[in-house]
Amino acid sequence: VKMSERYDCTECKDSLYGQKYILREEYPYCIKCYEPLFSSNCEKCKKLISSTSKDLSFKDRHWHSECFLCNNCSRSLVDKPFATKNNLLMCTDCYATEYSSKCHACLKTIMPGTKKMEHKGNSWHENCFICRFCQQTIGTKSFVKKDGNNYCLACYEKLFALQCVHCNKPITTGGVSYHDQPWHKECFVCAGCKMQLAGQRFTSRDDATYCLECFCNLFAKKCARCTNPISLGGSKYISFEDRQWHNDCFNCQKCSSSMVGRGFLTFKNNILCPDCGKDL
């Protein structure tokens, strides 16, 4: 700045020649103006943090360096790890004593800032969360809890899982039991159309399982009149010699009157009522 130019405080306009001043966003301020305008008050002692003091800040809150202390034991937290609870500063030792979880395996405190694993209300150090059988850390991989112990999926399948009788692979979820044998849901299917049978009506023949539709099409007796299967499940039908009819199909070939519960005549492959058959 040339001596012929003025160099004044942005706020009070007093000359700054020969005075201490602070630049803020390229604007100069005298100390007297800068502190009430821009300096923060200390969270602990509530006094102004002067421009010559060290200002420690955390989440828009400020402290003198000598006031930056653990709320419990009053130890200085300057350049040390710390935690907060209800907006209060705490050293990691005090925080751990009061609030940190205990490891479900080793029963030691899980210190703030260290990685922990949680499951159904229990916590573990990362290195303590291990498979009961192979002793390898589980981390974020899938696992199964059995009798209070954690097992990685591979060990659980090897030790405890049932084997599907169809594919011989372990069943970990959603199995089906049929004839006291375990199946995957996706393996327990109709031998005809391959539809999954879990939760569906089905039947079996020669050790193979079938949905009702496939079984009827493949094995059910066929109606001598309409040739459609006579379905399972209590459908009424008429049987005569080696032929069967749906009740609704058991009619006179000539006049179509129902023959159910009535006397009838046979002529070749036809069924006739007595009136239609008397001329034969």
Tab-separated table of C-alpha atoms in Angstrom:
chain	number	residue	atom	x	y	z
A	1	VAL	CA	0.000	0.000	0.000
A	2	LYS	CA	1.411	3.343	-0.971
A	3	MET	CA	1.736	5.833	1.888
A	4	SER	CA	-0.373	8.294	-0.107
A	5	GLU	CA	-3.334	5.817	-0.073
A	6	ARG	CA	-5.551	5.301	2.946
A	7	TYR	CA	-5.735	1.827	4.472
A	8	ASP	CA	-8.634	1.789	6.919
A	9	CYS	CA	-10.622	-0.786	8.937
A	10	THR	CA	-13.571	-1.998	6.875
A	11	GLU	CA	-15.902	-1.593	9.876
A	12	CYS	CA	-14.863	1.517	11.893
A	13	LYS	CA	-12.815	3.234	9.135
A	14	ASP	CA	-9.914	3.960	11.523
A	15	SER	CA	-6.523	3.964	9.885
A	16	LEU	CA	-4.661	0.674	10.128
A	17	TYR	CA	-1.168	2.152	9.554
A	18	GLY	CA	1.053	0.912	12.343
A	19	GLN	CA	-1.790	-1.199	13.799
A	20	LYS	CA	-2.407	-4.959	13.962
A	21	TYR	CA	-5.215	-6.027	11.679
A	22	ILE	CA	-6.798	-9.192	10.240
A	23	LEU	CA	-7.798	-9.855	6.652
A	24	ARG	CA	-11.123	-11.601	6.146
A	25	GLU	CA	-12.119	-12.338	2.562
A	26	GLU	CA	-9.531	-9.729	1.517
A	27	TYR	CA	-11.118	-7.028	3.706
A	28	PRO	CA	-9.000	-5.628	6.559
A	29	TYR	CA	-10.376	-5.236	10.103
A	30	CYS	CA	-8.783	-3.820	13.210
A	31	ILE	CA	-8.597	-6.207	16.158
A	32	LYS	CA	-11.143	-4.177	18.090
A	33	CYS	CA	-13.769	-4.654	15.326
A	34	TYR	CA	-12.834	-8.129	14.165
A	35	GLU	CA	-13.387	-9.948	17.460
A	36	PRO	CA	-17.002	-8.902	18.175
A	37	LEU	CA	-17.865	-9.354	14.511
A	38	PHE	CA	-16.287	-12.723	13.761
A	39	SER	CA	-14.784	-14.389	16.829
A	40	SER	CA	-16.774	-17.169	18.519
A	41	ASN	CA	-17.675	-17.673	22.143
A	42	CYS	CA	-16.226	-20.703	23.928
A	43	GLU	CA	-18.743	-23.501	24.587
A	44	LYS	CA	-17.313	-24.136	28.054
A	45	CYS	CA	-16.461	-20.729	29.593
A	46	LYS	CA	-18.759	-18.690	27.313
A	47	LYS	CA	-16.055	-16.052	26.876
A	48	LEU	CA	-14.941	-14.660	23.546
A	49	ILE	CA	-12.123	-16.562	21.860
A	50	SER	CA	-9.722	-13.747	21.010
A	51	SER	CA	-7.894	-13.484	17.726
A	52	THR	CA	-4.643	-14.334	19.501
A	53	SER	CA	-6.059	-17.520	21.074
A	54	LYS	CA	-6.319	-20.936	19.424
A	55	ASP	CA	-9.889	-21.657	18.378
A	56	LEU	CA	-10.814	-25.380	18.375
A	57	SER	CA	-14.028	-26.142	16.519
A	58	PHE	CA	-16.246	-29.222	16.146
A	59	LYS	CA	-19.629	-29.264	14.403
A	60	ASP	CA	-19.997	-25.456	14.463
A	61	ARG	CA	-19.083	-25.265	18.144
A	62	HIS	CA	-15.917	-23.594	19.450
A	63	TRP	CA	-13.607	-23.860	22.465
A	64	HIS	CA	-10.455	-22.266	23.846
A	65	SER	CA	-7.705	-24.864	23.695
A	66	GLU	CA	-7.522	-24.822	27.511
A	67	CYS	CA	-11.296	-25.425	27.705
A	68	PHE	CA	-11.329	-28.370	25.307
A	69	LEU	CA	-11.617	-30.979	28.077
A	70	CYS	CA	-13.341	-34.289	28.811
A	71	ASN	CA	-16.611	-33.566	30.595
A	72	ASN	CA	-16.001	-36.447	33.033
A	73	CYS	CA	-12.311	-36.526	33.926
A	74	SER	CA	-11.316	-33.028	32.723
A	75	ARG	CA	-8.337	-34.305	30.750
A	76	SER	CA	-7.319	-32.176	27.761
A	77	LEU	CA	-8.651	-33.473	24.435
A	78	VAL	CA	-6.333	-31.349	22.279
A	79	ASP	CA	-4.825	-33.586	19.561
A	80	LYS	CA	-6.491	-36.659	21.143
A	81	PRO	CA	-9.389	-38.839	19.966
A	82	PHE	CA	-12.690	-38.015	21.647
A	83	ALA	CA	-16.402	-38.779	21.493
A	84	THR	CA	-19.579	-36.842	22.220
A	85	LYS	CA	-22.743	-37.795	24.075
A	86	ASN	CA	-25.660	-35.368	24.464
A	87	ASN	CA	-23.360	-32.624	23.088
A	88	LEU	CA	-20.803	-33.246	25.851
A	89	LEU	CA	-17.143	-33.929	25.044
A	90	MET	CA	-15.659	-37.119	26.466
A	91	CYS	CA	-12.305	-38.854	26.167
A	92	THR	CA	-12.545	-42.314	24.653
A	93	ASP	CA	-11.834	-44.015	28.007
A	94	CYS	CA	-14.699	-42.266	29.798
A	95	TYR	CA	-17.061	-42.746	26.875
A	96	ALA	CA	-16.240	-46.446	26.656
A	97	THR	CA	-16.753	-46.928	30.397
A	98	GLU	CA	-20.204	-45.337	30.329
A	99	TYR	CA	-21.670	-45.998	26.902
A	100	SER	CA	-19.719	-48.433	24.726
A	101	SER	CA	-20.973	-51.946	23.995
A	102	LYS	CA	-19.273	-54.989	25.434
A	103	CYS	CA	-18.095	-57.656	23.000
A	104	HIS	CA	-20.372	-60.713	23.188
A	105	ALA	CA	-17.347	-63.005	22.724
A	106	CYS	CA	-14.478	-61.575	24.788
A	107	LEU	CA	-16.646	-59.363	27.076
A	108	LYS	CA	-14.237	-56.435	26.653
A	109	THR	CA	-15.331	-52.910	25.784
A	110	ILE	CA	-15.658	-52.066	22.091
A	111	MET	CA	-13.832	-48.732	21.986
A	112	PRO	CA	-15.334	-45.756	20.102
A	113	GLY	CA	-14.072	-45.510	16.547
A	114	THR	CA	-13.296	-49.216	16.232
A	115	LYS	CA	-15.309	-51.395	13.858
A	116	LYS	CA	-17.947	-53.552	15.480
A	117	MET	CA	-20.387	-56.182	14.230
A	118	GLU	CA	-23.989	-56.267	15.475
A	119	HIS	CA	-26.703	-58.915	15.274
A	120	LYS	CA	-29.999	-59.099	17.188
A	121	GLY	CA	-28.888	-56.805	19.991
A	122	ASN	CA	-25.414	-58.295	20.471
A	123	SER	CA	-22.111	-56.678	19.491
A	124	TRP	CA	-18.672	-58.090	18.670
A	125	HIS	CA	-15.211	-56.783	17.900
A	126	GLU	CA	-14.626	-57.404	14.218
A	127	ASN	CA	-11.915	-59.967	15.032
A	128	CYS	CA	-14.140	-61.694	17.616
A	129	PHE	CA	-17.031	-62.255	15.205
A	130	ILE	CA	-15.838	-65.634	13.942
A	131	CYS	CA	-17.223	-68.969	12.786
A	132	ARG	CA	-17.457	-71.457	15.658
A	133	PHE	CA	-16.064	-74.257	13.493
A	134	CYS	CA	-13.385	-72.837	11.188
A	135	GLN	CA	-12.531	-69.838	13.426
A	136	GLN	CA	-12.385	-67.482	10.418
A	137	THR	CA	-13.800	-63.963	10.752
A	138	ILE	CA	-17.308	-63.733	9.310
A	139	GLY	CA	-17.341	-60.002	8.609
A	140	THR	CA	-20.278	-59.098	6.368
A	141	LYS	CA	-20.616	-62.594	4.865
A	142	SER	CA	-23.738	-64.711	5.342
A	143	PHE	CA	-23.853	-66.804	8.512
A	144	VAL	CA	-26.250	-68.993	10.490
A	145	LYS	CA	-26.765	-68.955	14.269
A	146	LYS	CA	-27.258	-72.359	15.916
A	147	ASP	CA	-27.357	-73.156	19.640
A	148	GLY	CA	-25.924	-69.724	20.455
A	149	ASN	CA	-22.951	-70.110	18.093
A	150	ASN	CA	-22.272	-68.402	14.763
A	151	TYR	CA	-21.284	-70.479	11.725
A	152	CYS	CA	-20.216	-69.301	8.295
A	153	LEU	CA	-22.539	-70.660	5.615
A	154	ALA	CA	-20.010	-73.173	4.282
A	155	CYS	CA	-19.378	-74.717	7.714
A	156	TYR	CA	-23.077	-74.749	8.633
A	157	GLU	CA	-23.965	-76.580	5.437
A	158	LYS	CA	-21.169	-79.081	5.987
A	159	LEU	CA	-22.121	-79.716	9.624
A	160	PHE	CA	-25.878	-79.391	9.884
A	161	ALA	CA	-27.785	-78.784	6.650
A	162	LEU	CA	-30.001	-81.522	5.192
A	163	GLN	CA	-29.146	-82.725	1.707
A	164	CYS	CA	-31.805	-82.531	-0.995
A	165	VAL	CA	-32.622	-86.067	-2.232
A	166	HIS	CA	-32.893	-84.759	-5.796
A	167	CYS	CA	-29.720	-82.666	-6.278
A	168	ASN	CA	-27.731	-83.774	-3.187
A	169	LYS	CA	-26.959	-80.146	-2.327
A	170	PRO	CA	-27.545	-78.686	1.168
A	171	ILE	CA	-30.911	-77.110	2.004
A	172	THR	CA	-30.350	-73.815	3.838
A	173	THR	CA	-33.810	-72.229	3.522
A	174	GLY	CA	-37.319	-73.200	2.486
A	175	GLY	CA	-37.080	-76.966	2.188
A	176	VAL	CA	-39.955	-79.400	1.602
A	177	SER	CA	-40.410	-82.790	3.263
A	178	TYR	CA	-42.095	-85.582	1.299
A	179	HIS	CA	-42.129	-89.219	2.414
A	180	ASP	CA	-39.759	-88.154	5.222
A	181	GLN	CA	-37.196	-86.994	2.689
A	182	PRO	CA	-35.927	-83.404	2.300
A	183	TRP	CA	-36.177	-81.449	-0.962
A	184	HIS	CA	-35.391	-77.953	-2.130
A	185	LYS	CA	-38.645	-76.206	-3.096
A	186	GLU	CA	-37.236	-75.670	-6.567
A	187	CYS	CA	-36.376	-79.390	-6.874
A	188	PHE	CA	-39.779	-80.667	-5.755
A	189	VAL	CA	-41.552	-80.363	-9.111
A	190	CYS	CA	-44.074	-82.139	-11.299
A	191	ALA	CA	-42.449	-84.861	-13.387
A	192	GLY	CA	-44.594	-83.773	-16.313
A	193	CYS	CA	-44.687	-79.956	-16.568
A	194	LYS	CA	-41.888	-79.186	-14.017
A	195	MET	CA	-44.113	-76.815	-12.014
A	196	GLN	CA	-43.095	-76.442	-8.357
A	197	LEU	CA	-45.435	-78.510	-6.189
A	198	ALA	CA	-44.820	-76.889	-2.775
A	199	GLY	CA	-48.209	-75.631	-1.569
A	200	GLN	CA	-50.037	-77.284	-4.513
A	201	ARG	CA	-52.240	-80.385	-4.690
A	202	PHE	CA	-50.325	-83.264	-6.258
A	203	THR	CA	-50.189	-87.042	-6.436
A	204	SER	CA	-47.588	-89.652	-7.305
A	205	ARG	CA	-47.115	-92.715	-9.463
A	206	ASP	CA	-44.085	-95.036	-9.618
A	207	ASP	CA	-42.136	-92.764	-7.214
A	208	ALA	CA	-42.682	-89.729	-9.463
A	209	THR	CA	-44.753	-86.712	-8.374
A	210	TYR	CA	-47.297	-85.017	-10.650
A	211	CYS	CA	-49.578	-82.006	-10.471
A	212	LEU	CA	-53.216	-83.067	-10.802
A	213	GLU	CA	-53.530	-81.754	-14.349
A	214	CYS	CA	-50.541	-83.729	-15.627
A	215	PHE	CA	-51.561	-86.849	-13.731
A	216	CYS	CA	-55.071	-86.742	-15.174
A	217	ASN	CA	-53.753	-86.225	-18.695
A	218	LEU	CA	-51.232	-89.016	-18.371
A	219	PHE	CA	-52.929	-91.633	-16.210
A	220	ALA	CA	-56.569	-90.848	-15.411
A	221	LYS	CA	-59.338	-92.884	-17.011
A	222	LYS	CA	-60.793	-91.262	-20.131
A	223	CYS	CA	-64.502	-90.719	-20.652
A	224	ALA	CA	-65.812	-93.015	-23.410
A	225	ARG	CA	-68.037	-90.206	-24.720
A	226	CYS	CA	-65.969	-86.981	-24.640
A	227	THR	CA	-62.508	-88.652	-24.288
A	228	ASN	CA	-61.443	-86.093	-21.606
A	229	PRO	CA	-59.865	-87.404	-18.394
A	230	ILE	CA	-62.128	-88.227	-15.495
A	231	SER	CA	-60.478	-85.998	-12.888
A	232	LEU	CA	-59.382	-87.031	-9.438
A	233	GLY	CA	-60.788	-85.738	-6.216
A	234	GLY	CA	-64.204	-87.369	-5.989
A	235	SER	CA	-65.648	-86.643	-9.419
A	236	LYS	CA	-68.701	-88.858	-10.063
A	237	TYR	CA	-68.515	-91.180	-13.014
A	238	ILE	CA	-70.194	-94.299	-14.420
A	239	SER	CA	-68.200	-97.476	-14.994
A	240	PHE	CA	-69.432	-100.343	-17.139
A	241	GLU	CA	-67.273	-103.262	-18.163
A	242	ASP	CA	-63.969	-101.658	-19.236
A	243	ARG	CA	-65.387	-98.208	-20.038
A	244	GLN	CA	-66.084	-95.069	-17.965
A	245	TRP	CA	-68.190	-91.951	-18.489
A	246	HIS	CA	-68.580	-88.608	-16.753
A	247	ASN	CA	-72.053	-88.468	-15.196
A	248	ASP	CA	-72.939	-85.657	-17.610
A	249	CYS	CA	-71.748	-87.712	-20.588
A	250	PHE	CA	-73.652	-90.908	-19.759
A	251	ASN	CA	-76.508	-90.218	-22.172
A	252	CYS	CA	-78.478	-92.088	-24.818
A	253	GLN	CA	-76.657	-91.924	-28.120
A	254	LYS	CA	-79.871	-91.173	-30.001
A	255	CYS	CA	-82.083	-88.966	-27.820
A	256	SER	CA	-79.362	-87.688	-25.451
A	257	SER	CA	-81.439	-88.333	-22.321
A	258	SER	CA	-79.403	-89.123	-19.196
A	259	MET	CA	-78.972	-92.765	-18.377
A	260	VAL	CA	-77.667	-92.168	-14.821
A	261	GLY	CA	-79.680	-94.362	-12.468
A	262	ARG	CA	-81.706	-95.879	-15.332
A	263	GLY	CA	-81.621	-99.103	-17.236
A	264	PHE	CA	-79.871	-98.947	-20.603
A	265	LEU	CA	-78.936	-101.039	-23.616
A	266	THR	CA	-75.609	-101.297	-25.404
A	267	PHE	CA	-75.256	-101.532	-29.161
A	268	LYS	CA	-71.719	-101.810	-30.432
A	269	ASN	CA	-69.984	-98.924	-28.541
A	270	ASN	CA	-73.169	-96.933	-27.976
A	271	ILE	CA	-75.430	-96.512	-24.971
A	272	LEU	CA	-79.133	-96.378	-25.679
A	273	CYS	CA	-82.204	-95.848	-23.580
A	274	PRO	CA	-84.744	-98.694	-23.665
A	275	ASP	CA	-87.090	-96.669	-25.921
A	276	CYS	CA	-84.397	-95.956	-28.543
A	277	GLY	CA	-83.043	-99.479	-28.341
A	278	LYS	CA	-86.314	-101.436	-28.649
A	279	ASP	CA	-86.241	-101.389	-32.428
A	280	LEU	CA	-82.771	-102.894	-32.586
